[in-house]
Amino acid sequence: MSANKNADGGWKSFIWNSEKKEFLGRTGCSWFKIFIFYVIFYGCLAGIFIGTIQAMLMTLSNFKPTYQDRVAPPGLSHFPRPDKAEISYSIKEESYKPYVDHIKKFLKAYDPENQIDTTKFDDCGEQLKTYTDRGPLESDEGVRKACRFDRAWLKDCAGIEKKDEDFGFKEGKPCLIVKLNRIVNFRPRPPSSNDSIPEPAHPNVQPNLIPIHCTNKREEDAEHLGPIEYFGLGPGFPLQYYPYYGKLLHPNYLQPLVAVKFHNITRGYEMRIECKVYGENIYYNEKDRYQGRFDIKITINS
C-alpha cells in the first residue's frame, strides 16, 4: 500500500509540485521563457516564409505568364470530342444525338445574340487580316474587346438551318468543329512557303491564315475517304483573332473556328483521319497527339 501511495505521490508531484511551485517540472518563469522563445522562433520562420512568397509574387504578372518556355504551342481540339477519340454511330437519331448535342452546346457562345454588346465585341471583318493589336498586356487599357465570330460562317456545319441541324450526321456526312487552343500572347505565324506542307494542303495556304488540312491517317484508307470540305473564314484560322490576352483582359474572347465536313466515308469502315495545322511556330510531338494536330476514328454504320 505504501509503495502505491509513494508512486501516486510522485506522479502527482510531477504534475504539480506545491513546494517548488513547479508545473510539469518547470516553474512559471521557466515556462514563460520557453513560450517567448518559441513565439520568436516560429515568428521568424513565418516571416521568412511570407517574405519569400512576397518576393516571388513580385516577379509574377496577373496578365502574362512569367515563363512560357515549356508551353507547347498550340493544341488542336475538335467537337464533338468523345472518349478515346472515336466517333461511331448508325443512321438513327438516338445513335448520333449525343454528338449533335455536344456540338450545339459548344456553339451556343457563337450565337449572334450573345455578341451584340459593342463594349465587349468588335467586328473584325470577314476578310482575312493580320493580327489585331489591342495594346501590351501590362497596360492600363483594361479589358479588351473580342472579335465577333458568327457561327453562320460555318455554313453547312453551323447547325442553324433545318437541313443542317444535325451537322450532317443524319445523312452520313458528319462535321467536326475545330479550334486552336488558347495561349496567352501567342501569335501563330503562317507558313512562309509550301516546302514544309504536303502538296494536297497547298490550296489551303492563304495570306493571314493558319491553314488546316485533314486526310486519311493510313495509306490504305484513301479509297474509303471521299471529299472533305472546310467552312469558316477560310480553310484555317484567321490571324485577326490573335493574340489572346488571357481570362482577365479577354474574358469574352472567341476562338476562330473551322468546320470540317466529310462527304463520303465508306459505311461500316473504321476510318482513321488526321487533321494538322501548319505554321512556322507550330510544332508536333509524337507523344502528344493533340499538339498541332489530332487524329480521330470515324465509323458510320448502316
PDB file of C-alpha atoms in Angstrom:
ATOM      1  CA  MET A   1       0.000   0.000   0.000  1.00  0.00           C
ATOM      2  CA  SER A   2       2.785   2.447   0.916  1.00  0.00           C
ATOM      3  CA  ALA A   3       4.568   1.828  -2.397  1.00  0.00           C
ATOM      4  CA  ASN A   4       1.407   2.721  -4.293  1.00  0.00           C
ATOM      5  CA  LYS A   5       0.983   5.870  -2.277  1.00  0.00           C
ATOM      6  CA  ASN A   6       4.586   6.874  -2.984  1.00  0.00           C
ATOM      7  CA  ALA A   7       4.045   6.179  -6.659  1.00  0.00           C
ATOM      8  CA  ASP A   8       0.829   8.166  -6.691  1.00  0.00           C
ATOM      9  CA  GLY A   9       2.556  10.941  -4.807  1.00  0.00           C
ATOM     10  CA  GLY A  10       5.460  11.013  -7.291  1.00  0.00           C
ATOM     11  CA  TRP A  11       3.087  11.218 -10.243  1.00  0.00           C
ATOM     12  CA  LYS A  12       1.010  13.945  -8.675  1.00  0.00           C
ATOM     13  CA  SER A  13       4.157  15.768  -7.616  1.00  0.00           C
ATOM     14  CA  PHE A  14       5.378  15.799 -11.204  1.00  0.00           C
ATOM     15  CA  ILE A  15       2.139  17.364 -12.391  1.00  0.00           C
ATOM     16  CA  TRP A  16       2.179  19.998  -9.659  1.00  0.00           C
ATOM     17  CA  ASN A  17       4.881  20.399  -7.011  1.00  0.00           C
ATOM     18  CA  SER A  18       3.386  22.723  -4.437  1.00  0.00           C
ATOM     19  CA  GLU A  19       6.661  23.054  -2.520  1.00  0.00           C
ATOM     20  CA  LYS A  20       8.709  24.264  -5.506  1.00  0.00           C
ATOM     21  CA  LYS A  21       5.738  25.800  -7.336  1.00  0.00           C
ATOM     22  CA  GLU A  22       6.534  23.716 -10.421  1.00  0.00           C
ATOM     23  CA  PHE A  23       4.135  22.507 -13.139  1.00  0.00           C
ATOM     24  CA  LEU A  24       5.386  19.523 -15.131  1.00  0.00           C
ATOM     25  CA  GLY A  25       8.830  20.049 -13.662  1.00  0.00           C
ATOM     26  CA  ARG A  26       9.150  23.760 -14.549  1.00  0.00           C
ATOM     27  CA  THR A  27       8.449  26.965 -12.733  1.00  0.00           C
ATOM     28  CA  GLY A  28       6.236  29.675 -14.151  1.00  0.00           C
ATOM     29  CA  CYS A  29       9.262  31.770 -15.104  1.00  0.00           C
ATOM     30  CA  SER A  30      10.799  28.825 -16.981  1.00  0.00           C
ATOM     31  CA  TRP A  31       7.566  28.193 -18.883  1.00  0.00           C
ATOM     32  CA  PHE A  32       7.338  31.880 -19.760  1.00  0.00           C
ATOM     33  CA  LYS A  33      10.883  31.908 -21.186  1.00  0.00           C
ATOM     34  CA  ILE A  34      10.144  28.803 -23.304  1.00  0.00           C
ATOM     35  CA  PHE A  35       6.925  30.386 -24.561  1.00  0.00           C
ATOM     36  CA  ILE A  36       8.735  33.596 -25.567  1.00  0.00           C
ATOM     37  CA  PHE A  37      11.483  31.568 -27.291  1.00  0.00           C
ATOM     38  CA  TYR A  38       9.051  29.611 -29.455  1.00  0.00           C
ATOM     39  CA  VAL A  39       6.984  32.704 -30.263  1.00  0.00           C
ATOM     40  CA  ILE A  40      10.131  34.380 -31.580  1.00  0.00           C
ATOM     41  CA  PHE A  41      11.361  31.199 -33.302  1.00  0.00           C
ATOM     42  CA  TYR A  42       8.136  30.433 -35.184  1.00  0.00           C
ATOM     43  CA  GLY A  43       7.577  34.138 -35.826  1.00  0.00           C
ATOM     44  CA  CYS A  44      10.931  34.248 -37.621  1.00  0.00           C
ATOM     45  CA  LEU A  45      10.040  31.149 -39.645  1.00  0.00           C
ATOM     46  CA  ALA A  46       6.685  32.663 -40.605  1.00  0.00           C
ATOM     47  CA  GLY A  47       8.404  35.924 -41.550  1.00  0.00           C
ATOM     48  CA  ILE A  48      10.890  34.104 -43.793  1.00  0.00           C
ATOM     49  CA  PHE A  49       8.069  32.143 -45.457  1.00  0.00           C
ATOM     50  CA  ILE A  50       5.920  35.247 -46.036  1.00  0.00           C
ATOM     51  CA  GLY A  51       8.934  37.166 -47.292  1.00  0.00           C
ATOM     52  CA  THR A  52       9.851  34.520 -49.869  1.00  0.00           C
ATOM     53  CA  ILE A  53       6.235  34.318 -51.069  1.00  0.00           C
ATOM     54  CA  GLN A  54       6.052  38.102 -51.421  1.00  0.00           C
ATOM     55  CA  ALA A  55       9.357  38.171 -53.288  1.00  0.00           C
ATOM     56  CA  MET A  56       8.062  35.505 -55.680  1.00  0.00           C
ATOM     57  CA  LEU A  57       4.766  37.364 -56.219  1.00  0.00           C
ATOM     58  CA  MET A  58       6.704  40.490 -57.166  1.00  0.00           C
ATOM     59  CA  THR A  59       8.108  38.587 -60.156  1.00  0.00           C
ATOM     60  CA  LEU A  60       4.674  37.422 -61.369  1.00  0.00           C
ATOM     61  CA  SER A  61       2.184  39.243 -63.547  1.00  0.00           C
ATOM     62  CA  ASN A  62      -1.580  38.993 -63.281  1.00  0.00           C
ATOM     63  CA  PHE A  63      -1.863  39.174 -67.058  1.00  0.00           C
ATOM     64  CA  LYS A  64       1.127  37.395 -68.587  1.00  0.00           C
ATOM     65  CA  PRO A  65       2.786  34.084 -67.628  1.00  0.00           C
ATOM     66  CA  THR A  66       6.333  34.723 -66.455  1.00  0.00           C
ATOM     67  CA  TYR A  67       7.645  31.540 -68.047  1.00  0.00           C
ATOM     68  CA  GLN A  68       6.175  30.015 -71.212  1.00  0.00           C
ATOM     69  CA  ASP A  69       9.212  28.060 -72.352  1.00  0.00           C
ATOM     70  CA  ARG A  70       7.530  24.748 -71.500  1.00  0.00           C
ATOM     71  CA  VAL A  71       4.258  25.569 -73.246  1.00  0.00           C
ATOM     72  CA  ALA A  72       3.986  23.569 -76.459  1.00  0.00           C
ATOM     73  CA  PRO A  73       2.104  25.847 -78.896  1.00  0.00           C
ATOM     74  CA  PRO A  74      -0.576  25.079 -79.726  1.00  0.00           C
ATOM     75  CA  GLY A  75      -3.046  22.238 -79.194  1.00  0.00           C
ATOM     76  CA  LEU A  76      -5.686  21.419 -81.786  1.00  0.00           C
ATOM     77  CA  SER A  77      -9.128  20.416 -80.475  1.00  0.00           C
ATOM     78  CA  HIS A  78     -12.321  19.210 -82.088  1.00  0.00           C
ATOM     79  CA  PHE A  79     -16.011  18.918 -81.275  1.00  0.00           C
ATOM     80  CA  PRO A  80     -17.597  16.533 -80.667  1.00  0.00           C
ATOM     81  CA  ARG A  81     -14.779  15.121 -78.560  1.00  0.00           C
ATOM     82  CA  PRO A  82     -15.815  11.618 -77.484  1.00  0.00           C
ATOM     83  CA  ASP A  83     -13.864   9.249 -75.284  1.00  0.00           C
ATOM     84  CA  LYS A  84     -10.868   7.605 -76.940  1.00  0.00           C
ATOM     85  CA  ALA A  85     -11.240   9.957 -79.948  1.00  0.00           C
ATOM     86  CA  GLU A  86     -13.666   7.585 -81.649  1.00  0.00           C
ATOM     87  CA  ILE A  87     -16.963   8.528 -83.282  1.00  0.00           C
ATOM     88  CA  SER A  88     -19.116   5.534 -84.024  1.00  0.00           C
ATOM     89  CA  TYR A  89     -22.810   5.724 -84.844  1.00  0.00           C
ATOM     90  CA  SER A  90     -25.572   4.441 -87.067  1.00  0.00           C
ATOM     91  CA  ILE A  91     -28.060   6.464 -89.093  1.00  0.00           C
ATOM     92  CA  LYS A  92     -30.506   6.627 -86.211  1.00  0.00           C
ATOM     93  CA  GLU A  93     -31.114   9.764 -84.186  1.00  0.00           C
ATOM     94  CA  GLU A  94     -30.587   8.132 -80.803  1.00  0.00           C
ATOM     95  CA  SER A  95     -27.182   6.945 -82.016  1.00  0.00           C
ATOM     96  CA  TYR A  96     -25.718  10.297 -83.096  1.00  0.00           C
ATOM     97  CA  LYS A  97     -27.741  12.612 -80.821  1.00  0.00           C
ATOM     98  CA  PRO A  98     -25.010  12.855 -78.106  1.00  0.00           C
ATOM     99  CA  TYR A  99     -22.531  14.101 -80.732  1.00  0.00           C
ATOM    100  CA  VAL A 100     -25.002  16.658 -82.062  1.00  0.00           C
ATOM    101  CA  ASP A 101     -25.859  17.892 -78.556  1.00  0.00           C
ATOM    102  CA  HIS A 102     -22.152  18.288 -77.766  1.00  0.00           C
ATOM    103  CA  ILE A 103     -21.597  20.499 -80.812  1.00  0.00           C
ATOM    104  CA  LYS A 104     -24.728  22.564 -80.123  1.00  0.00           C
ATOM    105  CA  LYS A 105     -23.631  23.226 -76.552  1.00  0.00           C
ATOM    106  CA  PHE A 106     -20.199  24.371 -77.699  1.00  0.00           C
ATOM    107  CA  LEU A 107     -21.532  26.649 -80.459  1.00  0.00           C
ATOM    108  CA  LYS A 108     -24.013  28.396 -78.147  1.00  0.00           C
ATOM    109  CA  ALA A 109     -21.434  31.072 -77.322  1.00  0.00           C
ATOM    110  CA  TYR A 110     -21.124  31.819 -81.057  1.00  0.00           C
ATOM    111  CA  ASP A 111     -24.798  32.763 -81.474  1.00  0.00           C
ATOM    112  CA  PRO A 112     -25.079  36.367 -82.784  1.00  0.00           C
ATOM    113  CA  GLU A 113     -27.344  37.406 -79.898  1.00  0.00           C
ATOM    114  CA  ASN A 114     -24.513  36.625 -77.484  1.00  0.00           C
ATOM    115  CA  GLN A 115     -22.168  39.026 -79.293  1.00  0.00           C
ATOM    116  CA  ILE A 116     -24.323  42.164 -79.517  1.00  0.00           C
ATOM    117  CA  ASP A 117     -22.648  44.221 -76.777  1.00  0.00           C
ATOM    118  CA  THR A 118     -20.368  46.720 -78.561  1.00  0.00           C
ATOM    119  CA  THR A 119     -18.403  47.342 -75.359  1.00  0.00           C
ATOM    120  CA  LYS A 120     -17.262  43.713 -75.435  1.00  0.00           C
ATOM    121  CA  PHE A 121     -17.114  42.797 -79.121  1.00  0.00           C
ATOM    122  CA  ASP A 122     -15.659  44.226 -82.323  1.00  0.00           C
ATOM    123  CA  ASP A 123     -16.373  43.466 -85.952  1.00  0.00           C
ATOM    124  CA  CYS A 124     -13.012  42.313 -87.260  1.00  0.00           C
ATOM    125  CA  GLY A 125     -14.403  41.674 -90.718  1.00  0.00           C
ATOM    126  CA  GLU A 126     -14.916  38.614 -92.871  1.00  0.00           C
ATOM    127  CA  GLN A 127     -11.784  39.280 -94.918  1.00  0.00           C
ATOM    128  CA  LEU A 128      -8.503  37.752 -93.759  1.00  0.00           C
ATOM    129  CA  LYS A 129      -6.338  40.307 -91.942  1.00  0.00           C
ATOM    130  CA  THR A 130      -3.204  40.418 -89.834  1.00  0.00           C
ATOM    131  CA  TYR A 131      -3.108  40.381 -86.018  1.00  0.00           C
ATOM    132  CA  THR A 132      -5.417  42.674 -84.053  1.00  0.00           C
ATOM    133  CA  ASP A 133      -3.136  44.593 -81.698  1.00  0.00           C
ATOM    134  CA  ARG A 134      -5.009  45.719 -78.595  1.00  0.00           C
ATOM    135  CA  GLY A 135      -2.001  47.080 -76.719  1.00  0.00           C
ATOM    136  CA  PRO A 136       0.542  45.458 -74.412  1.00  0.00           C
ATOM    137  CA  LEU A 137      -0.548  43.058 -71.689  1.00  0.00           C
ATOM    138  CA  GLU A 138       0.903  45.258 -68.949  1.00  0.00           C
ATOM    139  CA  SER A 139      -1.070  48.438 -69.549  1.00  0.00           C
ATOM    140  CA  ASP A 140      -3.920  50.449 -68.091  1.00  0.00           C
ATOM    141  CA  GLU A 141      -6.256  49.820 -71.040  1.00  0.00           C
ATOM    142  CA  GLY A 142      -8.254  47.296 -69.023  1.00  0.00           C
ATOM    143  CA  VAL A 143     -10.490  44.627 -70.507  1.00  0.00           C
ATOM    144  CA  ARG A 144     -10.036  44.240 -74.274  1.00  0.00           C
ATOM    145  CA  LYS A 145     -12.736  43.703 -76.844  1.00  0.00           C
ATOM    146  CA  ALA A 146     -13.055  40.411 -78.670  1.00  0.00           C
ATOM    147  CA  CYS A 147     -13.608  39.793 -82.372  1.00  0.00           C
ATOM    148  CA  ARG A 148     -17.044  38.533 -83.256  1.00  0.00           C
ATOM    149  CA  PHE A 149     -17.324  35.123 -84.870  1.00  0.00           C
ATOM    150  CA  ASP A 150     -20.710  34.307 -86.358  1.00  0.00           C
ATOM    151  CA  ARG A 151     -21.493  30.598 -86.390  1.00  0.00           C
ATOM    152  CA  ALA A 152     -23.351  31.165 -89.669  1.00  0.00           C
ATOM    153  CA  TRP A 153     -19.902  31.346 -91.313  1.00  0.00           C
ATOM    154  CA  LEU A 154     -19.674  27.590 -90.730  1.00  0.00           C
ATOM    155  CA  LYS A 155     -22.415  27.215 -93.381  1.00  0.00           C
ATOM    156  CA  ASP A 156     -23.396  23.540 -93.772  1.00  0.00           C
ATOM    157  CA  CYS A 157     -21.932  22.824 -90.328  1.00  0.00           C
ATOM    158  CA  ALA A 158     -23.478  25.789 -88.498  1.00  0.00           C
ATOM    159  CA  GLY A 159     -26.466  23.831 -87.220  1.00  0.00           C
ATOM    160  CA  ILE A 160     -28.787  26.798 -87.805  1.00  0.00           C
ATOM    161  CA  GLU A 161     -30.936  25.772 -90.749  1.00  0.00           C
ATOM    162  CA  LYS A 162     -33.363  22.867 -90.563  1.00  0.00           C
ATOM    163  CA  LYS A 163     -31.408  20.967 -93.184  1.00  0.00           C
ATOM    164  CA  ASP A 164     -28.149  21.025 -91.185  1.00  0.00           C
ATOM    165  CA  GLU A 165     -29.417  20.996 -87.597  1.00  0.00           C
ATOM    166  CA  ASP A 166     -27.835  17.556 -87.111  1.00  0.00           C
ATOM    167  CA  PHE A 167     -24.450  18.718 -88.520  1.00  0.00           C
ATOM    168  CA  GLY A 168     -24.536  16.149 -91.318  1.00  0.00           C
ATOM    169  CA  PHE A 169     -24.617  13.117 -89.016  1.00  0.00           C
ATOM    170  CA  LYS A 170     -28.042  12.000 -90.214  1.00  0.00           C
ATOM    171  CA  GLU A 171     -27.001  11.773 -93.857  1.00  0.00           C
ATOM    172  CA  GLY A 172     -23.648  10.165 -93.075  1.00  0.00           C
ATOM    173  CA  LYS A 173     -21.665  13.343 -93.792  1.00  0.00           C
ATOM    174  CA  PRO A 174     -20.560  14.367 -90.278  1.00  0.00           C
ATOM    175  CA  CYS A 175     -18.983  17.697 -89.357  1.00  0.00           C
ATOM    176  CA  LEU A 176     -16.157  18.335 -86.915  1.00  0.00           C
ATOM    177  CA  ILE A 177     -15.776  21.800 -85.371  1.00  0.00           C
ATOM    178  CA  VAL A 178     -12.064  22.520 -84.925  1.00  0.00           C
ATOM    179  CA  LYS A 179     -10.267  25.177 -82.871  1.00  0.00           C
ATOM    180  CA  LEU A 180      -6.738  26.069 -81.792  1.00  0.00           C
ATOM    181  CA  ASN A 181      -6.301  26.058 -78.035  1.00  0.00           C
ATOM    182  CA  ARG A 182      -5.695  29.371 -76.294  1.00  0.00           C
ATOM    183  CA  ILE A 183      -2.203  30.510 -75.336  1.00  0.00           C
ATOM    184  CA  VAL A 184      -1.732  33.958 -73.820  1.00  0.00           C
ATOM    185  CA  ASN A 185       0.005  36.403 -76.196  1.00  0.00           C
ATOM    186  CA  PHE A 186       0.700  33.671 -78.758  1.00  0.00           C
ATOM    187  CA  ARG A 187       0.810  34.827 -82.376  1.00  0.00           C
ATOM    188  CA  PRO A 188       0.713  31.878 -84.773  1.00  0.00           C
ATOM    189  CA  ARG A 189       2.782  32.565 -87.864  1.00  0.00           C
ATOM    190  CA  PRO A 190       1.607  31.316 -91.256  1.00  0.00           C
ATOM    191  CA  PRO A 191       3.995  29.109 -93.242  1.00  0.00           C
ATOM    192  CA  SER A 192       6.456  31.191 -95.239  1.00  0.00           C
ATOM    193  CA  SER A 193       6.468  28.709 -98.114  1.00  0.00           C
ATOM    194  CA  ASN A 194       4.874  25.480 -99.270  1.00  0.00           C
ATOM    195  CA  ASP A 195       8.072  23.465 -98.860  1.00  0.00           C
ATOM    196  CA  SER A 196       7.089  22.051 -95.457  1.00  0.00           C
ATOM    197  CA  ILE A 197       3.446  21.469 -96.376  1.00  0.00           C
ATOM    198  CA  PRO A 198       2.095  18.363 -98.132  1.00  0.00           C
ATOM    199  CA  GLU A 199       1.055  19.045-101.698  1.00  0.00           C
ATOM    200  CA  PRO A 200      -2.655  18.246-101.098  1.00  0.00           C
ATOM    201  CA  ALA A 201      -2.703  21.026 -98.466  1.00  0.00           C
ATOM    202  CA  HIS A 202      -1.306  23.718-100.809  1.00  0.00           C
ATOM    203  CA  PRO A 203      -4.762  25.010-101.848  1.00  0.00           C
ATOM    204  CA  ASN A 204      -5.498  25.843 -98.199  1.00  0.00           C
ATOM    205  CA  VAL A 205      -2.494  28.176 -97.887  1.00  0.00           C
ATOM    206  CA  GLN A 206      -3.602  31.807 -97.936  1.00  0.00           C
ATOM    207  CA  PRO A 207      -2.169  35.089 -96.595  1.00  0.00           C
ATOM    208  CA  ASN A 208      -3.048  35.855 -92.958  1.00  0.00           C
ATOM    209  CA  LEU A 209      -4.324  32.321 -92.381  1.00  0.00           C
ATOM    210  CA  ILE A 210      -3.067  29.328 -90.406  1.00  0.00           C
ATOM    211  CA  PRO A 211      -4.087  26.535 -92.805  1.00  0.00           C
ATOM    212  CA  ILE A 212      -5.595  23.243 -91.731  1.00  0.00           C
ATOM    213  CA  HIS A 213      -5.661  20.030 -93.724  1.00  0.00           C
ATOM    214  CA  CYS A 214      -7.388  16.733 -92.971  1.00  0.00           C
ATOM    215  CA  THR A 215      -6.696  13.438 -94.684  1.00  0.00           C
ATOM    216  CA  ASN A 216      -6.622   9.696 -94.119  1.00  0.00           C
ATOM    217  CA  LYS A 217      -4.119   8.612 -91.468  1.00  0.00           C
ATOM    218  CA  ARG A 218      -3.287   5.313 -93.169  1.00  0.00           C
ATOM    219  CA  GLU A 219      -2.492   4.964 -96.849  1.00  0.00           C
ATOM    220  CA  GLU A 220      -4.841   2.009 -97.273  1.00  0.00           C
ATOM    221  CA  ASP A 221      -7.755   4.194 -96.126  1.00  0.00           C
ATOM    222  CA  ALA A 222      -7.523   6.642 -99.034  1.00  0.00           C
ATOM    223  CA  GLU A 223     -10.139   4.884-101.153  1.00  0.00           C
ATOM    224  CA  HIS A 224     -12.639   4.934 -98.260  1.00  0.00           C
ATOM    225  CA  LEU A 225     -12.486   8.705 -97.691  1.00  0.00           C
ATOM    226  CA  GLY A 226     -14.392  10.965-100.049  1.00  0.00           C
ATOM    227  CA  PRO A 227     -14.174  14.754-100.495  1.00  0.00           C
ATOM    228  CA  ILE A 228     -13.532  16.975 -97.482  1.00  0.00           C
ATOM    229  CA  GLU A 229     -14.942  20.489 -97.267  1.00  0.00           C
ATOM    230  CA  TYR A 230     -13.876  23.336 -94.949  1.00  0.00           C
ATOM    231  CA  PHE A 231     -16.156  26.111 -93.699  1.00  0.00           C
ATOM    232  CA  GLY A 232     -15.324  29.307 -91.802  1.00  0.00           C
ATOM    233  CA  LEU A 233     -13.426  32.414 -92.839  1.00  0.00           C
ATOM    234  CA  GLY A 234     -11.222  30.124 -94.877  1.00  0.00           C
ATOM    235  CA  PRO A 235      -9.675  26.662 -94.624  1.00  0.00           C
ATOM    236  CA  GLY A 236      -7.850  27.652 -91.449  1.00  0.00           C
ATOM    237  CA  PHE A 237      -7.628  30.167 -88.617  1.00  0.00           C
ATOM    238  CA  PRO A 238      -7.563  33.935 -89.417  1.00  0.00           C
ATOM    239  CA  LEU A 239      -4.794  35.985 -87.830  1.00  0.00           C
ATOM    240  CA  GLN A 240      -7.088  38.875 -86.814  1.00  0.00           C
ATOM    241  CA  TYR A 241      -8.311  36.787 -83.858  1.00  0.00           C
ATOM    242  CA  TYR A 242      -4.830  36.770 -82.323  1.00  0.00           C
ATOM    243  CA  PRO A 243      -3.270  37.404 -79.881  1.00  0.00           C
ATOM    244  CA  TYR A 244      -5.328  36.228 -76.926  1.00  0.00           C
ATOM    245  CA  TYR A 245      -4.864  38.415 -73.828  1.00  0.00           C
ATOM    246  CA  GLY A 246      -5.907  35.944 -71.120  1.00  0.00           C
ATOM    247  CA  LYS A 247      -9.005  35.443 -68.977  1.00  0.00           C
ATOM    248  CA  LEU A 248      -8.646  38.707 -67.040  1.00  0.00           C
ATOM    249  CA  LEU A 249      -8.152  41.008 -70.031  1.00  0.00           C
ATOM    250  CA  HIS A 250     -10.027  38.986 -72.666  1.00  0.00           C
ATOM    251  CA  PRO A 251     -12.970  37.355 -70.839  1.00  0.00           C
ATOM    252  CA  ASN A 252     -15.239  37.430 -73.919  1.00  0.00           C
ATOM    253  CA  TYR A 253     -12.675  36.062 -76.364  1.00  0.00           C
ATOM    254  CA  LEU A 254     -13.993  33.683 -79.005  1.00  0.00           C
ATOM    255  CA  GLN A 255     -11.571  31.432 -80.832  1.00  0.00           C
ATOM    256  CA  PRO A 256     -11.962  31.284 -84.613  1.00  0.00           C
ATOM    257  CA  LEU A 257     -13.426  28.003 -85.799  1.00  0.00           C
ATOM    258  CA  VAL A 258     -13.120  25.779 -88.818  1.00  0.00           C
ATOM    259  CA  ALA A 259     -15.788  23.244 -89.683  1.00  0.00           C
ATOM    260  CA  VAL A 260     -14.600  20.125 -91.477  1.00  0.00           C
ATOM    261  CA  LYS A 261     -17.234  18.107 -93.333  1.00  0.00           C
ATOM    262  CA  PHE A 262     -16.588  14.581 -94.573  1.00  0.00           C
ATOM    263  CA  HIS A 263     -18.791  13.886 -97.572  1.00  0.00           C
ATOM    264  CA  ASN A 264     -18.331  10.211 -98.301  1.00  0.00           C
ATOM    265  CA  ILE A 265     -16.896   7.911 -95.642  1.00  0.00           C
ATOM    266  CA  THR A 266     -17.427   4.267 -96.526  1.00  0.00           C
ATOM    267  CA  ARG A 267     -20.207   2.794 -94.392  1.00  0.00           C
ATOM    268  CA  GLY A 268     -19.148   0.170 -91.870  1.00  0.00           C
ATOM    269  CA  TYR A 269     -15.457   1.022 -92.300  1.00  0.00           C
ATOM    270  CA  GLU A 270     -13.287   2.284 -89.430  1.00  0.00           C
ATOM    271  CA  MET A 271     -11.831   5.421 -90.960  1.00  0.00           C
ATOM    272  CA  ARG A 272      -8.853   6.972 -89.202  1.00  0.00           C
ATOM    273  CA  ILE A 273      -8.457  10.659 -90.047  1.00  0.00           C
ATOM    274  CA  GLU A 274      -5.676  13.098 -89.183  1.00  0.00           C
ATOM    275  CA  CYS A 275      -6.016  16.895 -89.195  1.00  0.00           C
ATOM    276  CA  LYS A 276      -2.990  19.190 -88.925  1.00  0.00           C
ATOM    277  CA  VAL A 277      -2.406  22.921 -88.854  1.00  0.00           C
ATOM    278  CA  TYR A 278       0.690  24.410 -90.450  1.00  0.00           C
ATOM    279  CA  GLY A 279       2.751  27.389 -89.340  1.00  0.00           C
ATOM    280  CA  GLU A 280       6.305  28.497 -88.688  1.00  0.00           C
ATOM    281  CA  ASN A 281       5.882  28.308 -84.901  1.00  0.00           C
ATOM    282  CA  ILE A 282       3.584  25.293 -84.793  1.00  0.00           C
ATOM    283  CA  TYR A 283       5.243  22.012 -83.885  1.00  0.00           C
ATOM    284  CA  TYR A 284       4.249  18.386 -83.455  1.00  0.00           C
ATOM    285  CA  ASN A 285       5.044  15.793 -80.832  1.00  0.00           C
ATOM    286  CA  GLU A 286       4.507  12.072 -81.283  1.00  0.00           C
ATOM    287  CA  LYS A 287       3.862  11.742 -77.540  1.00  0.00           C
ATOM    288  CA  ASP A 288       1.069  14.326 -77.682  1.00  0.00           C
ATOM    289  CA  ARG A 289      -1.424  13.620 -80.451  1.00  0.00           C
ATOM    290  CA  TYR A 290      -3.204  16.951 -79.906  1.00  0.00           C
ATOM    291  CA  GLN A 291      -0.150  19.200 -80.338  1.00  0.00           C
ATOM    292  CA  GLY A 292      -0.718  20.966 -83.635  1.00  0.00           C
ATOM    293  CA  ARG A 293      -2.783  18.034 -84.887  1.00  0.00           C
ATOM    294  CA  PHE A 294      -5.229  15.341 -83.900  1.00  0.00           C
ATOM    295  CA  ASP A 295      -6.380  12.025 -85.265  1.00  0.00           C
ATOM    296  CA  ILE A 296      -9.794  10.528 -84.838  1.00  0.00           C
ATOM    297  CA  LYS A 297     -11.602   7.351 -85.825  1.00  0.00           C
ATOM    298  CA  ILE A 298     -14.996   7.683 -87.514  1.00  0.00           C
ATOM    299  CA  THR A 299     -17.200   4.666 -88.159  1.00  0.00           C
ATOM    300  CA  ILE A 300     -20.605   5.113 -89.788  1.00  0.00           C
ATOM    301  CA  ASN A 301     -22.755   2.016 -89.581  1.00  0.00           C
ATOM    302  CA  SER A 302     -25.796   1.375 -91.705  1.00  0.00           C
TER     303      SER A 302
END
